[in-house]
Amino acid sequence: MPKRGYHHGNLRQALVDAALELIAERGPMGFTLSEAAKLAGVTPAAVYRHFDGREALIAEAALQGYAIFADLMEFAYDDGRPTALAAFEATGRAYLAFARKYPGHYVAMFESGIPVNASADLARAAERSRGVLERAAMELARHIPPEKRPPAAMVSAHVWALSHGVVELFARGAPGGRAPYPPEDLLETGVGIYLRGLGLIPPDT
Amino acid sequence: MPKRGYHHGNLRQALVDAALELIAERGPMGFTLSEAAKLAGVTPAAVYRHFDGREALIAEAALQGYAIFADLMEFAYDDGRPTALAAFEATGRAYLAFARKYPGHYVAMFESGIPVNASADLARAAERSRGVLERAAMELARHIPPEKRPPAAMVSAHVWALSHGVVELFARGAPGGRAPYPPEDLLETGVGIYLRGLGLIPPDT
DNA sequence: TGTACATCAGTGAACGCGCGTTCACTGATGTAC
DNA sequence: TGTACATCAGTGAACGCGCGTTCACTGATGTAC
């Protein structure tokens, strides 16, 4: 829709997209409201028709990110098919894929310092995405004898932390020098060893 | 040493300390050169006697961080005593302890976007700290039968990623809501399960 | 011990700049008749 | 189909502010004799 001229057509979303681009490029603190406006082809003052300010703009970006993220995770989990184990691993891979494909959203969600309870919508969206990973962990844990079964919330926290660490350290500019292995491999092998530790994969495969 | 008056005495370090405080409080992008100068009780122009600019100041903070970090890791590793396993676990704990005790340094090192190869000194300091974890992983791996032994660099990357993820997600403001478990416990259990997966801890303990 | 002088760390005024935010406005779009 | 009017998204000028950076300077400290 090449709506040009005085009225923009869909400035609200254009501003979010501009913010995402700038966030991905320069970090959550590395851009200004005016830059986002300029990138969207609009005067800084126009932003105030749609957002209360910079914070609100980032919050909207994070919100959209959580929605996409949750959808992706749910799709990958696929209600636990074909097996709880395979579905769990797919969820981990989806995490990394999301971080790769939507770097702006990822940073807005996890590095912008925006608290999840900044708004009810945001809290709900974040809760939904966390829920998928936790459900995957819970289904998986059912295959462990109860007396040595760690809480599902703990398992999902472990995998989440490992995934996040891989993204931050090895899937980006990488502060620790270049990545020794492709991030995908690192996550795959890491989760594999972890699942062996839980007794969910036979030790000799 | 209450040196007051026209000359500061040790402005260079005072500026680094001020920067660290501001970084810990507001993130690597959340402070200005002028603020750091003011916090050190000095005119913005005075900064240029000691640093080329904001970047150089942060780089110095990161450099000092890497030095402390490497020392801490080496101390915790203690040349593999009492056992390779115990020393490895101690190293992981030291990682978390460092992040807790030196938040400004930690952020300057891993979240400021300063590339490690910004200077030779920085690269060397970063290399030294990474070396400790890698050596710990290598010693540990010697207890695994060679044919199923993952490369030491991979093991250390796994543990590093897990530690970093725990720090970022659960040891701070925490984007995913409040931490479900204390970060120390999360790392301890996570590493424990991982080491079981490597066959380094018997599966029934 | 005292005096003259060199050194140099930090001052303070100045600059140009881009920021966030406000405001009355303008002109494109949609609707009623 | 045409005309009059209401709506409202985006303009552009204006503001005060704090930033980074420069510069000639000042005054504390150290040293030579």
XYZ file of C-alpha atoms (C1' of nucleotides) in Angstrom:
476
model
C 0.000 0.000 0.000
C 2.053 2.948 -1.234
C 0.203 5.578 0.771
C 2.411 8.628 0.502
C 1.915 12.262 1.283
C 0.607 13.957 4.350
C -0.912 10.931 6.017
C 1.252 7.942 6.607
C -1.282 5.152 6.776
C 0.211 2.951 9.433
C 2.687 5.044 11.300
C 2.273 3.219 14.584
C 3.636 -0.023 13.210
C 6.215 1.775 11.084
C 7.598 3.335 14.259
C 7.778 -0.026 15.995
C 9.603 -1.477 13.002
C 12.031 1.422 12.937
C 12.706 0.995 16.643
C 13.310 -2.725 16.168
C 15.793 -2.057 13.410
C 17.681 0.462 15.509
C 17.616 -1.732 18.606
C 19.020 -4.674 16.686
C 21.759 -2.485 15.308
C 22.794 -0.433 18.276
C 21.248 -1.840 21.404
C 18.231 -0.797 23.432
C 19.872 2.388 24.694
C 21.614 3.193 21.449
C 18.841 5.014 19.673
C 16.705 8.087 20.187
C 13.059 8.818 19.628
C 13.998 11.316 16.943
C 16.031 8.728 15.062
C 13.172 6.267 15.072
C 10.852 8.992 13.775
C 13.280 9.953 11.040
C 13.730 6.332 10.015
C 9.962 6.038 9.716
C 10.012 9.171 7.541
C 8.201 11.382 9.975
C 8.667 14.331 12.308
C 9.624 13.542 15.944
C 6.445 15.221 17.133
C 4.326 12.724 15.195
C 5.457 9.953 17.530
C 3.383 11.420 20.326
C 0.182 10.707 18.417
C 0.846 7.017 19.008
C 3.127 6.569 21.997
C 3.710 8.258 25.319
C 7.440 8.283 24.681
C 10.509 6.191 24.073
C 9.773 3.715 26.850
C 6.304 3.004 25.524
C 7.684 2.436 22.052
C 10.196 -0.140 23.305
C 7.515 -1.765 25.441
C 5.335 -2.217 22.366
C 8.263 -3.781 20.514
C 8.814 -6.168 23.417
C 5.116 -6.996 23.529
C 5.041 -7.938 19.864
C 8.208 -9.934 20.440
C 6.665 -11.984 23.222
C 3.655 -12.736 21.041
C 5.787 -14.000 18.160
C 8.042 -15.850 20.563
C 5.170 -17.668 22.251
C 3.639 -18.604 18.895
C 6.957 -19.960 17.694
C 7.521 -21.956 20.836
C 4.034 -23.404 20.731
C 4.428 -24.331 17.099
C 7.754 -26.012 17.825
C 6.409 -27.844 20.842
C 3.448 -29.103 18.824
C 1.646 -30.386 21.910
C 4.433 -32.775 22.708
C 4.542 -34.611 19.391
C 6.032 -36.858 18.283
C 7.542 -37.533 21.721
C 7.973 -35.451 24.833
C 11.719 -35.608 24.308
C 11.723 -34.586 20.648
C 9.235 -31.804 21.332
C 11.380 -30.501 24.162
C 14.451 -30.384 21.978
C 12.506 -28.674 19.212
C 11.481 -25.994 21.695
C 15.106 -25.301 22.540
C 15.969 -24.976 18.881
C 13.038 -22.617 18.394
C 14.454 -20.393 21.104
C 17.690 -19.967 19.231
C 15.932 -19.556 15.908
C 13.820 -16.774 17.349
C 16.864 -14.947 18.693
C 18.487 -15.194 15.292
C 15.532 -14.156 13.206
C 14.169 -11.400 15.436
C 17.217 -9.802 17.043
C 15.432 -6.501 17.652
C 12.551 -8.186 19.426
C 14.932 -10.369 21.391
C 16.909 -7.412 22.683
C 13.774 -5.423 23.453
C 12.452 -8.359 25.455
C 15.532 -9.439 27.359
C 18.061 -6.644 27.337
C 16.125 -3.410 27.326
C 15.560 -3.378 31.052
C 11.825 -3.003 30.539
C 10.202 -4.834 33.446
C 7.689 -7.466 32.370
C 5.090 -6.063 34.683
C 5.258 -2.674 33.019
C 1.820 -3.484 31.659
C -0.722 -6.236 32.060
C -0.527 -7.104 28.369
C 3.224 -7.487 28.565
C 3.055 -9.640 31.677
C 0.472 -11.888 30.035
C 2.468 -12.306 26.834
C 5.644 -13.093 28.765
C 3.773 -15.569 30.922
C 2.412 -17.377 27.903
C 5.841 -17.913 26.332
C 7.357 -19.065 29.587
C 4.437 -21.407 30.010
C 5.265 -23.317 26.839
C 8.785 -24.147 27.949
C 7.568 -25.059 31.398
C 4.883 -27.372 30.037
C 7.447 -29.034 27.798
C 9.671 -29.566 30.831
C 6.792 -30.953 32.827
C 5.794 -33.510 30.231
C 9.402 -34.510 29.911
C 9.848 -34.901 33.645
C 7.044 -37.451 33.751
C 9.519 -39.906 32.294
C 11.766 -39.570 35.322
C 11.111 -41.612 38.463
C 9.327 -39.250 40.896
C 11.858 -39.560 43.709
C 14.695 -38.225 41.578
C 12.641 -35.871 39.460
C 13.630 -32.203 39.661
C 10.818 -29.646 39.574
C 9.714 -28.735 36.051
C 10.255 -25.054 36.753
C 13.861 -25.813 37.533
C 14.428 -27.837 34.384
C 12.913 -25.129 32.220
C 15.010 -22.491 34.009
C 18.153 -24.492 33.286
C 17.389 -24.841 29.606
C 16.285 -21.253 29.321
C 19.506 -20.065 30.954
C 21.637 -22.252 28.719
C 19.831 -21.028 25.597
C 20.078 -17.414 26.646
C 23.738 -17.774 27.474
C 24.479 -19.328 24.099
C 22.653 -16.503 22.345
C 24.360 -13.750 24.276
C 27.870 -15.128 24.239
C 28.159 -16.963 20.965
C 25.387 -15.936 18.591
C 26.279 -12.257 18.431
C 29.268 -9.946 18.297
C 30.601 -12.232 21.005
C 32.602 -10.575 23.789
C 34.649 -13.726 24.403
C 36.129 -13.592 20.949
C 34.693 -15.697 18.180
C 32.444 -18.628 18.921
C 34.365 -21.889 19.192
C 31.392 -23.778 17.699
C 28.227 -22.808 15.859
C 25.647 -21.718 18.450
C 23.141 -24.265 17.178
C 25.601 -27.100 17.790
C 26.521 -25.718 21.165
C 22.917 -25.640 22.304
C 22.122 -29.029 20.804
C 25.055 -30.785 22.467
C 24.572 -28.906 25.726
C 20.910 -29.859 25.991
C 21.812 -33.407 24.967
C 24.319 -33.826 27.777
C 21.889 -32.238 30.214
C 19.121 -34.651 29.231
C 21.494 -37.572 29.679
C 22.131 -36.245 33.151
C 18.410 -36.418 33.792
C 18.413 -40.023 32.635
C 16.133 -39.258 29.713
C 18.618 -40.335 27.094
C 20.542 -43.586 27.521
C 24.131 -42.818 28.492
C 25.750 -44.692 25.629
C 24.202 -42.984 22.622
C 44.564 9.724 51.705
C 42.314 12.787 51.982
C 43.989 14.771 49.221
C 41.569 17.569 48.561
C 41.831 20.826 46.705
C 42.976 21.609 43.246
C 44.711 18.334 42.561
C 42.754 15.173 42.959
C 45.507 12.685 43.601
C 44.173 9.663 41.796
C 41.569 10.919 39.391
C 42.129 8.191 36.836
C 40.987 5.437 39.168
C 38.279 7.631 40.672
C 36.806 8.034 37.183
C 36.878 4.290 36.571
C 35.153 3.720 39.900
C 32.515 6.314 39.096
C 31.901 4.721 35.714
C 31.566 1.289 37.331
C 29.012 2.606 39.779
C 26.961 4.214 37.029
C 27.217 1.180 34.766
C 26.013 -1.124 37.526
C 23.123 1.197 38.207
C 21.947 2.148 34.759
C 23.600 -0.059 32.183
C 26.578 0.538 29.886
C 24.706 3.039 27.738
C 22.894 4.677 30.600
C 25.518 7.147 31.679
C 27.429 10.062 30.218
C 31.003 11.188 30.474
C 29.874 14.326 32.272
C 28.014 12.320 34.878
C 31.044 10.184 35.586
C 33.151 13.319 35.932
C 30.651 14.926 38.275
C 30.457 11.770 40.389
C 34.240 11.845 40.703
C 33.937 15.479 41.803
C 35.604 16.945 38.781
C 34.961 18.988 35.641
C 34.090 17.056 32.456
C 37.144 18.495 30.760
C 39.426 16.881 33.338
C 38.501 13.443 32.000
C 40.483 14.122 28.847
C 43.707 14.271 30.833
C 43.314 10.527 31.435
C 41.094 9.030 28.764
C 40.403 9.567 25.107
C 36.683 9.532 25.756
C 33.757 7.523 27.012
C 34.711 4.357 25.130
C 38.215 4.351 26.559
C 36.848 4.768 30.044
C 34.540 1.772 29.693
C 37.344 -0.248 28.125
C 39.529 0.435 31.157
C 36.704 -0.692 33.443
C 36.348 -3.894 31.435
C 40.106 -4.448 31.516
C 40.221 -4.208 35.293
C 37.208 -6.508 35.416
C 38.908 -9.193 33.380
C 41.944 -9.025 35.644
C 39.882 -9.474 38.802
C 37.798 -12.145 37.111
C 40.802 -14.182 36.040
C 42.351 -13.934 39.501
C 39.126 -15.073 41.105
C 38.744 -17.986 38.743
C 42.324 -19.067 39.248
C 41.951 -18.860 42.986
C 38.760 -20.915 42.873
C 40.272 -23.488 40.556
C 43.274 -23.852 42.830
C 45.212 -25.894 40.281
C 42.601 -28.628 40.288
C 42.589 -29.315 44.005
C 41.248 -31.224 45.765
C 39.836 -33.038 42.741
C 39.277 -32.062 39.135
C 35.554 -32.292 39.721
C 35.428 -30.194 42.876
C 37.727 -27.589 41.340
C 35.529 -27.382 38.265
C 32.429 -26.803 40.348
C 34.228 -24.207 42.428
C 35.099 -22.369 39.226
C 31.432 -22.214 38.259
C 30.511 -20.844 41.642
C 33.262 -18.255 41.347
C 31.723 -17.065 38.087
C 28.442 -16.307 39.781
C 30.136 -14.786 42.803
C 32.059 -12.438 40.538
C 28.908 -11.331 38.730
C 27.268 -10.614 42.071
C 30.137 -8.810 43.693
C 31.306 -6.781 40.693
C 28.170 -5.963 38.714
C 29.719 -2.895 37.105
C 32.731 -4.838 35.892
C 30.540 -7.682 34.719
C 28.360 -5.412 32.608
C 31.358 -3.538 31.236
C 32.901 -6.857 30.205
C 29.919 -8.688 28.778
C 27.190 -6.209 27.978
C 28.894 -3.010 26.964
C 29.486 -4.081 23.390
C 33.187 -3.301 23.731
C 34.947 -5.833 21.498
C 37.630 -7.822 23.303
C 40.134 -7.033 20.641
C 39.719 -3.297 21.172
C 43.201 -3.411 22.654
C 45.934 -5.965 23.081
C 45.768 -5.655 26.861
C 42.071 -6.345 26.855
C 42.418 -9.339 24.575
C 45.142 -10.782 26.795
C 43.149 -10.315 30.003
C 40.057 -11.893 28.446
C 42.115 -14.781 27.152
C 43.582 -15.464 30.561
C 40.199 -15.722 32.254
C 38.791 -17.933 29.536
C 41.892 -20.085 29.828
C 41.159 -20.974 33.437
C 37.719 -22.356 32.682
C 39.045 -24.192 29.673
C 41.858 -25.773 31.650
C 39.388 -26.840 34.322
C 37.247 -28.442 31.629
C 40.237 -30.172 30.123
C 41.390 -31.721 33.373
C 37.856 -32.824 34.031
C 37.486 -34.371 30.607
C 40.446 -36.641 31.264
C 38.126 -38.694 33.456
C 35.897 -39.457 30.502
C 36.701 -42.322 28.147
C 38.322 -40.737 25.069
C 35.839 -42.101 22.538
C 32.901 -40.320 24.190
C 34.796 -37.290 25.423
C 33.583 -33.957 24.116
C 36.220 -31.313 23.360
C 37.202 -29.294 26.412
C 36.419 -26.049 24.605
C 32.869 -27.264 24.152
C 32.427 -28.239 27.775
C 33.725 -24.906 28.968
C 31.469 -23.103 26.488
C 28.457 -24.997 27.826
C 29.194 -24.127 31.410
C 30.037 -20.565 30.567
C 26.767 -20.160 28.681
C 24.769 -21.699 31.511
C 26.455 -19.448 34.070
C 25.972 -16.362 31.960
C 22.329 -17.225 31.327
C 21.668 -17.702 35.027
C 23.287 -14.367 35.807
C 21.399 -12.460 33.140
C 17.999 -14.002 33.636
C 17.802 -14.767 37.319
C 20.459 -12.864 39.229
C 19.291 -9.396 38.255
C 16.135 -7.376 37.704
C 15.002 -10.468 35.837
C 12.929 -9.888 32.701
C 11.092 -13.189 33.125
C 9.579 -12.095 36.393
C 11.121 -13.160 39.655
C 13.608 -15.998 39.799
C 11.950 -19.322 40.574
C 15.021 -20.432 42.542
C 18.095 -18.714 43.967
C 20.615 -18.290 41.145
C 23.280 -20.142 43.124
C 21.041 -23.188 43.444
C 20.060 -22.993 39.813
C 23.660 -23.016 38.674
C 24.668 -25.701 41.142
C 21.882 -28.088 40.129
C 22.282 -27.302 36.458
C 25.989 -28.016 36.452
C 25.343 -31.108 38.533
C 22.897 -32.561 36.029
C 25.233 -31.639 33.195
C 28.155 -33.426 34.845
C 25.988 -36.508 35.349
C 25.303 -36.345 31.655
C 29.022 -36.461 31.049
C 29.253 -39.542 33.262
C 31.441 -37.734 35.786
C 29.017 -38.144 38.632
C 27.331 -41.484 39.261
C 23.700 -41.314 38.139
C 22.197 -42.330 41.461
C 23.581 -39.695 43.787
C 66.204 26.783 54.930
C 64.614 29.682 51.388
C 63.743 31.215 46.668
C 62.887 30.756 41.688
C 61.140 28.128 38.337
C 59.191 24.080 35.621
C 55.604 20.878 35.423
C 51.151 19.515 34.779
C 46.430 18.302 36.721
C 42.197 20.416 36.849
C 39.256 24.876 35.840
C 35.656 27.359 33.700
C 33.917 29.569 29.779
C 32.663 28.762 25.285
C 30.961 26.352 21.061
C 27.763 23.886 18.222
C 24.583 20.013 18.370
C 20.736 16.976 18.788
C 17.656 15.739 22.106
C 12.571 15.469 24.081
C 8.494 17.914 24.302
C 4.801 21.658 23.394
C 1.905 24.056 20.419
C -0.961 26.247 17.030
C -1.342 24.971 12.469
C -2.519 22.524 7.991
C -4.127 19.629 4.775
C -5.773 14.891 3.547
C -9.614 11.798 4.349
C -14.266 10.438 5.398
C -19.172 11.500 5.855
C -23.783 13.788 5.691
C -27.034 15.622 2.829
C -22.565 13.530 -8.248
C -21.329 17.545 -5.794
C -20.717 20.492 -1.753
C -19.914 21.617 3.115
C -18.057 20.276 7.070
C -15.885 17.424 10.921
C -12.071 14.696 12.069
C -7.545 13.928 13.088
C -2.723 12.522 11.586
C 1.343 14.798 10.767
C 3.952 19.559 10.348
C 7.342 22.848 11.584
C 8.864 26.264 14.613
C 10.120 26.972 19.167
C 11.925 26.083 23.882
C 15.241 24.854 27.356
C 18.691 21.366 28.367
C 22.755 18.642 28.860
C 25.941 16.654 26.055
C 31.044 16.148 24.163
C 34.936 18.681 23.140
C 38.368 22.763 22.789
C 41.056 26.161 24.849
C 43.734 29.498 27.341
C 44.196 29.718 32.083
C 45.502 28.860 37.070
C 47.316 27.219 41.002
C 49.271 23.198 43.590
C 53.346 20.302 43.709
C 58.084 19.046 43.029
C 62.901 20.219 42.148
C 67.322 22.799 41.550
C 70.454 25.679 43.616
